[in-house]
mmCIF file of C-alpha atoms in Angstrom:
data_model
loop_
_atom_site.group_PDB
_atom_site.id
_atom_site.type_symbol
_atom_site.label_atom_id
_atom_site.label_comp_id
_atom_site.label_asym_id
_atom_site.label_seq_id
_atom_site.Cartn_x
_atom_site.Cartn_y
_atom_site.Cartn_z
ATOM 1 C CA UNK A 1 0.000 0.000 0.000
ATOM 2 C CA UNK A 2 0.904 3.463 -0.743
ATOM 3 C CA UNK A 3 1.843 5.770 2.022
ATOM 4 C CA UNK A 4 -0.051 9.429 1.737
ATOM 5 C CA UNK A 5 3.665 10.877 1.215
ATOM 6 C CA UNK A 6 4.720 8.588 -1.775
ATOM 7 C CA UNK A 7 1.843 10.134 -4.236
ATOM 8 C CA UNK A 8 2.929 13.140 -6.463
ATOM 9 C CA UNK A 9 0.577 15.424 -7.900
ATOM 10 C CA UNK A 10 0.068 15.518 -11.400
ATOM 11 C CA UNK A 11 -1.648 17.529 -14.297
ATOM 12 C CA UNK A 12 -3.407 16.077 -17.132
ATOM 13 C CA UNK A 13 -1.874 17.455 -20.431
ATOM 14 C CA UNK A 14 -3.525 15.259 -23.313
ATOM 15 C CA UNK A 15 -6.093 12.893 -23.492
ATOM 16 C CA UNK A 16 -6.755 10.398 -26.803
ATOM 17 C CA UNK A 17 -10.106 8.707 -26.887
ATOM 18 C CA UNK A 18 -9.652 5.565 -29.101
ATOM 19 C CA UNK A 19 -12.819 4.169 -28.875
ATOM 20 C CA UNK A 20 -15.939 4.321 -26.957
ATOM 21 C CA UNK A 21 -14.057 2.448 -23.767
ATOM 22 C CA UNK A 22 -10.172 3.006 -24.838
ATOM 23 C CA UNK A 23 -8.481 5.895 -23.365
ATOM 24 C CA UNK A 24 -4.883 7.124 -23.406
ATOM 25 C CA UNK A 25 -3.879 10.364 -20.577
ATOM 26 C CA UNK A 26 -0.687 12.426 -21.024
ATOM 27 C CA UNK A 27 -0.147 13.660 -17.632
ATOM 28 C CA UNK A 28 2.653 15.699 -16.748
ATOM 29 C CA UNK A 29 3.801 14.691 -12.945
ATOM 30 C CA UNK A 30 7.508 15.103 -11.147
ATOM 31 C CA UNK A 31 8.107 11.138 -10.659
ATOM 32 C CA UNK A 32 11.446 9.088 -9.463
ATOM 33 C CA UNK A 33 13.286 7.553 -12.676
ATOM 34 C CA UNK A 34 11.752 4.463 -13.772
ATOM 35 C CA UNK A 35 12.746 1.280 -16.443
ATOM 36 C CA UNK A 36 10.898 0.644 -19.497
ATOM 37 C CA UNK A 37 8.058 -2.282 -18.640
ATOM 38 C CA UNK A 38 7.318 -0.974 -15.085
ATOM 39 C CA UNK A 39 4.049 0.178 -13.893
ATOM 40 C CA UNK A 40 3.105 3.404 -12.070
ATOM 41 C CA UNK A 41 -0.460 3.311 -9.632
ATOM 42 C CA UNK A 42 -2.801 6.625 -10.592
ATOM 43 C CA UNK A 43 -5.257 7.809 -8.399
ATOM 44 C CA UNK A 44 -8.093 9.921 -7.516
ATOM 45 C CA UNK A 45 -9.816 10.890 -4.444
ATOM 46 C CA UNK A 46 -13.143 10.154 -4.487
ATOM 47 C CA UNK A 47 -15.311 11.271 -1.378
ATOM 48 C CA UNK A 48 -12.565 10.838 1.927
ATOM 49 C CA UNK A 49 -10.303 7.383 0.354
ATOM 50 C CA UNK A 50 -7.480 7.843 -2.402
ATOM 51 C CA UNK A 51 -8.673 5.116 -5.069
ATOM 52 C CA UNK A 52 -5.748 4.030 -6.859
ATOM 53 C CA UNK A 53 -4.949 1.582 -9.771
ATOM 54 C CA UNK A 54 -1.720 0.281 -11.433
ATOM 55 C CA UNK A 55 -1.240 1.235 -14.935
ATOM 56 C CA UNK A 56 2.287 0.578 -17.304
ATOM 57 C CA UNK A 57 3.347 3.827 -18.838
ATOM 58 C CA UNK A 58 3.357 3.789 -22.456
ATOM 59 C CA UNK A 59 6.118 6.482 -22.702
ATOM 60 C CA UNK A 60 9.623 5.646 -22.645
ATOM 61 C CA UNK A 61 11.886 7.029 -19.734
ATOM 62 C CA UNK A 62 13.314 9.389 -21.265
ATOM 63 C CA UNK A 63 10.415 11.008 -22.808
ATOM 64 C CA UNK A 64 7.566 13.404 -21.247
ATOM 65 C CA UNK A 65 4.879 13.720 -20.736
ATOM 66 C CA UNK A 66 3.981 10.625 -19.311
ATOM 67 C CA UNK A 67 1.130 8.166 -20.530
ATOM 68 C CA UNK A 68 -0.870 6.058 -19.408
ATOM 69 C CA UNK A 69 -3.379 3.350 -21.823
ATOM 70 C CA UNK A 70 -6.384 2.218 -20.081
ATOM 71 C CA UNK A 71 -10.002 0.495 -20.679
ATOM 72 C CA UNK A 72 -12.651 2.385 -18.743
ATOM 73 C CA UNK A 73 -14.964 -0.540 -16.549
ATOM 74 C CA UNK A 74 -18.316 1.118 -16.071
ATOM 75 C CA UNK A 75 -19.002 -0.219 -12.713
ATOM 76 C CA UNK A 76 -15.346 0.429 -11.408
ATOM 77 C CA UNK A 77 -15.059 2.827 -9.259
ATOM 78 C CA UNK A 78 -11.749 5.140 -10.640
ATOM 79 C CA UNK A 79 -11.785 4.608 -14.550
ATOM 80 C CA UNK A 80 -15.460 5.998 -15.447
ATOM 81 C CA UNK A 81 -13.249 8.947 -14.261
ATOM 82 C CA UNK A 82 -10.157 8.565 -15.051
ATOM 83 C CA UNK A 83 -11.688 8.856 -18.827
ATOM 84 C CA UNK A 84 -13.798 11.870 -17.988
ATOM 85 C CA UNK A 85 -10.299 14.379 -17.049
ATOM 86 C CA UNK A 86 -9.864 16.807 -19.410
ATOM 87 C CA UNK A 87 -6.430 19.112 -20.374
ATOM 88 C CA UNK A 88 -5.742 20.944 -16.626
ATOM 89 C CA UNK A 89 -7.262 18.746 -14.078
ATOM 90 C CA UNK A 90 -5.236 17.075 -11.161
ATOM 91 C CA UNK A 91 -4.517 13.460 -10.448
ATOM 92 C CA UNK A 92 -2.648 11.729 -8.036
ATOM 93 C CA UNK A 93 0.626 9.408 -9.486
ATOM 94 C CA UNK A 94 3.019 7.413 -7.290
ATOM 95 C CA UNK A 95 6.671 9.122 -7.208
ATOM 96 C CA UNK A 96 8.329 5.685 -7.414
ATOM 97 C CA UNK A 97 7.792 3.023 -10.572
ATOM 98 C CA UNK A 98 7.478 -0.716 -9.294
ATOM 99 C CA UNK A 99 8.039 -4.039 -11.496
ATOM 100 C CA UNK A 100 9.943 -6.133 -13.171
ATOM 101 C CA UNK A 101 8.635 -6.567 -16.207
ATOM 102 C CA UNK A 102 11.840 -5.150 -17.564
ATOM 103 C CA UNK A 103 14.526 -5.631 -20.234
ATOM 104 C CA UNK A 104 17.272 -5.914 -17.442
ATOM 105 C CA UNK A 105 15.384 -9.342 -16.797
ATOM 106 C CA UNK A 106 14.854 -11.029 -19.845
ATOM 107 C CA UNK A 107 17.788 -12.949 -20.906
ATOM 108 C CA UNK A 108 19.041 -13.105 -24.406
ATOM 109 C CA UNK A 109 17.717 -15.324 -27.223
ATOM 110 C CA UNK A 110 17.210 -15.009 -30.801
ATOM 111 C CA UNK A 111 13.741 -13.705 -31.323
ATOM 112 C CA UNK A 112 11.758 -12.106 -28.732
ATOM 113 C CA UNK A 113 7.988 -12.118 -28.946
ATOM 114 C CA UNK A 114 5.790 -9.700 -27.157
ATOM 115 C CA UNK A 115 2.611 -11.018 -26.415
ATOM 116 C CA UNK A 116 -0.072 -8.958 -24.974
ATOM 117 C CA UNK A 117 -4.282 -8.628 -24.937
ATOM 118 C CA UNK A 118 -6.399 -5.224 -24.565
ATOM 119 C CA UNK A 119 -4.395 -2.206 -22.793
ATOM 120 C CA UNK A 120 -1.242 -4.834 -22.014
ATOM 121 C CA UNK A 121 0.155 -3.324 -25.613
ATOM 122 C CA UNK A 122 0.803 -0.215 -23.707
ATOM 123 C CA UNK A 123 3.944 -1.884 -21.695
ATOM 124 C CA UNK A 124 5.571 -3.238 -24.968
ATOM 125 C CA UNK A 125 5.421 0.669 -26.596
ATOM 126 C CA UNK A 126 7.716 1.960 -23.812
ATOM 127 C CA UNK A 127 10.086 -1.554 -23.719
ATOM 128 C CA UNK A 128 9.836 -0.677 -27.646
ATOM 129 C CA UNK A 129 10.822 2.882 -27.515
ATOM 130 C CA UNK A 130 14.076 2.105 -26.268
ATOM 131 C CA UNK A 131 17.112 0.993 -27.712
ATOM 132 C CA UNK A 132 17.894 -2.167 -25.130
ATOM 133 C CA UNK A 133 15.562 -4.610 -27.380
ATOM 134 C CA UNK A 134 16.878 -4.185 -31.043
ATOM 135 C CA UNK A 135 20.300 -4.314 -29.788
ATOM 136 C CA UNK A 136 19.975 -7.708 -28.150
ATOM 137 C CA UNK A 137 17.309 -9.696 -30.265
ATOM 138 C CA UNK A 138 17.499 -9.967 -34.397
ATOM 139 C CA UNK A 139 13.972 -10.265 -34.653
ATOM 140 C CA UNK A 140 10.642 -8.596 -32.291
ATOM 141 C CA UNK A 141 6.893 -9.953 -32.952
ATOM 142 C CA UNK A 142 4.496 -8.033 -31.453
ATOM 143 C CA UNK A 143 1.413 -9.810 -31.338
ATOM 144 C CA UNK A 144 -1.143 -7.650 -29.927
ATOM 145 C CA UNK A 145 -5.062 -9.653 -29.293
ATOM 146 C CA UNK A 146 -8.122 -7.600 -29.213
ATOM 147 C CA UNK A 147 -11.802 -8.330 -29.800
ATOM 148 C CA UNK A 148 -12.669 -5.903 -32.875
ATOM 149 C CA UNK A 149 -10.529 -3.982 -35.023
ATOM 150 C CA UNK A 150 -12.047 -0.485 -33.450
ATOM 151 C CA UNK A 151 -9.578 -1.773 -30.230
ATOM 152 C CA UNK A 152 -6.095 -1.188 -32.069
ATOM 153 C CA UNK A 153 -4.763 1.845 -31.613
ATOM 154 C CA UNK A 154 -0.871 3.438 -31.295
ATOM 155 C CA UNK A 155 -1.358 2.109 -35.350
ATOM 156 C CA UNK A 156 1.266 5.720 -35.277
ATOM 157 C CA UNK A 157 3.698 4.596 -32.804
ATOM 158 C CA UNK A 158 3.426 1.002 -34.577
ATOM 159 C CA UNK A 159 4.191 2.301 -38.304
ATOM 160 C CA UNK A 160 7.096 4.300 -37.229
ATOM 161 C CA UNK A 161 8.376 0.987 -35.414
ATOM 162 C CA UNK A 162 7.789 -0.887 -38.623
ATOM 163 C CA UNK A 163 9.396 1.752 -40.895
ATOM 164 C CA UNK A 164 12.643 2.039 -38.986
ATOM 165 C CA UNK A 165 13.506 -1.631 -37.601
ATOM 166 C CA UNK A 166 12.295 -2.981 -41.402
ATOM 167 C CA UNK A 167 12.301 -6.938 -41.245
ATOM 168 C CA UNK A 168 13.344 -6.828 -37.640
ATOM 169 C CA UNK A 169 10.077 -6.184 -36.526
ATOM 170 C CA UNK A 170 6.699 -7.742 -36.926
ATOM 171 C CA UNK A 171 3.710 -6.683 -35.822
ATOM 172 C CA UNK A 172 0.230 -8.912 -36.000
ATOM 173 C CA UNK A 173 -3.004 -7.913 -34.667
ATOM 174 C CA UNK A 174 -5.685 -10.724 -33.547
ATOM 175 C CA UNK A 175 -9.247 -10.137 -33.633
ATOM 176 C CA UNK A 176 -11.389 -13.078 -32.072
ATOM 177 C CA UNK A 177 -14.726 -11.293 -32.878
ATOM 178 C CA UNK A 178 -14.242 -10.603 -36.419
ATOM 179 C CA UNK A 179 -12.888 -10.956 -39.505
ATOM 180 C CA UNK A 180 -10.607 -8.125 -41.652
ATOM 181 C CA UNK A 181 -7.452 -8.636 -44.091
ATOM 182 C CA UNK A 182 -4.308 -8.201 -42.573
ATOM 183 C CA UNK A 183 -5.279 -9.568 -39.462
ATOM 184 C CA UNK A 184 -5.499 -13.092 -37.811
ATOM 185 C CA UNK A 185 -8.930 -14.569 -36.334
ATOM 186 C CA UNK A 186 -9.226 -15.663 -32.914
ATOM 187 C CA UNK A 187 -7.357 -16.180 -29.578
ATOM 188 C CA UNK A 188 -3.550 -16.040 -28.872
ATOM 189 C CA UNK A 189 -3.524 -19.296 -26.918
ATOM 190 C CA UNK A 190 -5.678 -21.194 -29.787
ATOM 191 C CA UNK A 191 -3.499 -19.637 -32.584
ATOM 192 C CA UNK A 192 -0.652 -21.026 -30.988
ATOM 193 C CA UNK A 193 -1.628 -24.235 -29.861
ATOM 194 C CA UNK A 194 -2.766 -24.810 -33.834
ATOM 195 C CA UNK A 195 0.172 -23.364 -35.032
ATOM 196 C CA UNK A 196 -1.204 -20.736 -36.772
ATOM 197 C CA UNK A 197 0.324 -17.842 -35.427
ATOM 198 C CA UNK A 198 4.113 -19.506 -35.812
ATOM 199 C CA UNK A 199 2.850 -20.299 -39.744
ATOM 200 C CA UNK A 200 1.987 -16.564 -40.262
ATOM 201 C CA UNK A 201 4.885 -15.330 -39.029
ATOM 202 C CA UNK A 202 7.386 -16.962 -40.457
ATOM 203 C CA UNK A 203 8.901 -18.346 -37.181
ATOM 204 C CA UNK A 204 8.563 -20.867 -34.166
ATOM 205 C CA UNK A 205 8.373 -20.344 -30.526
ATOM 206 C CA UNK A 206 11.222 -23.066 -29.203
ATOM 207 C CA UNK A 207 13.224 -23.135 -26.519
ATOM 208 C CA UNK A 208 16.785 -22.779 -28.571
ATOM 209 C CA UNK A 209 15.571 -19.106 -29.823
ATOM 210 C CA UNK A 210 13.044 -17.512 -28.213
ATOM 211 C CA UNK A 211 11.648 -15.713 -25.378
ATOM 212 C CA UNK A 212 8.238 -14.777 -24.987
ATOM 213 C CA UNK A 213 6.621 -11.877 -22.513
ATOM 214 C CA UNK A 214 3.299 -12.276 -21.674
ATOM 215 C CA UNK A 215 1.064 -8.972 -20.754
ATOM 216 C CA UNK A 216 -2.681 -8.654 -20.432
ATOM 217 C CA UNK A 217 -5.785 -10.796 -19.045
ATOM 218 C CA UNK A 218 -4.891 -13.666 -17.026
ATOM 219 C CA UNK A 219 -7.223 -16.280 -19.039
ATOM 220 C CA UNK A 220 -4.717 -15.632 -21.791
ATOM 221 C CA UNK A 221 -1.547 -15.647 -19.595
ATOM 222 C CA UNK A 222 -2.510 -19.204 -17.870
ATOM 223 C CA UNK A 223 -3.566 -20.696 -21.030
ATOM 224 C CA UNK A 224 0.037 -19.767 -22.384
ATOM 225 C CA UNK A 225 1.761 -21.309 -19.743
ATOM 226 C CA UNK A 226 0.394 -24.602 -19.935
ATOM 227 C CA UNK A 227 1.245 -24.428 -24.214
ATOM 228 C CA UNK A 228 4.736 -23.648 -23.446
ATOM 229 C CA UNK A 229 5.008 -25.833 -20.561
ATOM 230 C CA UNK A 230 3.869 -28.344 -22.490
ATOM 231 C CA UNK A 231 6.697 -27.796 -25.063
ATOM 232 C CA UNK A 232 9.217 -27.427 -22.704
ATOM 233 C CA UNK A 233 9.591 -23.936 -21.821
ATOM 234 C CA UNK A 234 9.883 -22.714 -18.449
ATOM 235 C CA UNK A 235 9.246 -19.788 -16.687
ATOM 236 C CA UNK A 236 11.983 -16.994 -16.386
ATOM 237 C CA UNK A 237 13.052 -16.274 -12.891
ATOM 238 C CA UNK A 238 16.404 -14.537 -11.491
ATOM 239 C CA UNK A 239 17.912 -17.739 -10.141
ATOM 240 C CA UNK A 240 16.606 -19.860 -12.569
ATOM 241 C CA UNK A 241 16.471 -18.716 -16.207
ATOM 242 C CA UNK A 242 14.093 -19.548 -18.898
ATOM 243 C CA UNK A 243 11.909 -18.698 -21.372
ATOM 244 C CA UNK A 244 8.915 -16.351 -20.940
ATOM 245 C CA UNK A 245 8.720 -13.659 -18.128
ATOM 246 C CA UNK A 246 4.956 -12.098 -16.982
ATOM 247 C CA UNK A 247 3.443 -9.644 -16.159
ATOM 248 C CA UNK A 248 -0.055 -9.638 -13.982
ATOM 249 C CA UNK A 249 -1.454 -6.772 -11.802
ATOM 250 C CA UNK A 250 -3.473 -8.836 -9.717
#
């Protein structure tokens, strides 16, 4: 829990609406240093308690103003309003980052894939704004699973990616509630279990050259597991290294 002296205040400075439920905040707050892939907790008081939630900035470290990507949940208490901040208003950020979610703990491989569902795309943009990734791995996939085509966004950020890594980067979007060209149909977990996703690419997920990093709901993040447990990848840990590394808020 967050002590009442380790919030900062902060100002929001930008705000992107991507959809009817998909919101980005530029906020400009004086917080510690942090490592691409950790997460920051936001907050607003609402009534007499400080209601806080953890968010991964989508900003690299060295750039400003901060961002944050989030899904507004009707019935949750902090993002109906989180989403409803416009350019001025205050919000509440924690000075220090927390996580490990980080390039510092991913060891090096070949190919490095970047899984992630819904808002868990934001963490990869800041890993991705950095230089640590495309000096260590030849190749980056980006697979990024959503339900309809309305929910990818940063398509910007994305194209820029694509236009100066070239063939080192490849980025596929998965829709499991419809169908549109460029795109593949379904789940992560079921497009890797078939094979699918490996076919479209152009490259598999083994234990000689890969690592994987796994961001977003945990129905997707257990379900991977138990694929690559089941072909003999482990999980990453400091003492004991392997072969994906994830990342769960709850």
């Amino acid at each position: 829990k967050i002590s009442m002296n380790d919030w900062v205040q902060g100002y929001v400075v930008g705000k992107t609406q991507w959809n009817e439920r998909l919101f980005s905040l530029n906020i400009d707050a004086p917080v510690a240093s942090f490592r691409a892939g950790q997460f920051t907790k936001v907050a607003l008081d609402l009534g007499d308690e400080r209601v806080g939630r953890p968010y991964s900035f989508v900003n690299a470290p060295d750039e400003r103003p901060l961002e944050i990507y989030f899904n507004e949940v009707p019935e949750g208490p902090l993002t109906p309003r989180l989403s409803q901040l416009e350019k001025g208003d205050t919000l509440w950020v924690a000075e220090q980052a927390r996580g490990v979610f980080t390039m510092e703990q991913v060891p090096d491989h070949r190919d490095l894939w970047l899984l992630a569902t819904g808002t868990g795309l934001g963490v990869y943009l800041s890993i991705l704004r950095t230089e640590a990734p495309w000096r260590r791995f030849e190749r980056i996939i980006l697979v990024h699973g959503v339900r309809n085509a309305e929910e990818l966004s940063y398509s910007a950020v994305l194209n820029d990616l694509r236009d100066r890594q070239g063939s080192g980067f490849q980025y596929t979007p998965v829709l499991s509630r419809e169908q549109r060209p460029h795109t593949l149909h379904g789940r992560i977990p079921g497009l890797v279990e078939q094979g699918t996703l490996e076919r479209h690419v152009g490259t598999q997920i083994s234990p000689e050259h890969s690592h994987l990093m796994l961001c977003g709901n945990s129905g997707m993040i257990k379900e991977m597991r138990r694929i690559l447990d089941a072909r003999g990848l482990r999980r990453h840990r400091r003492d004991q290294p392997g072969h994906y590394t994830t990342e769960q808020y709850h």
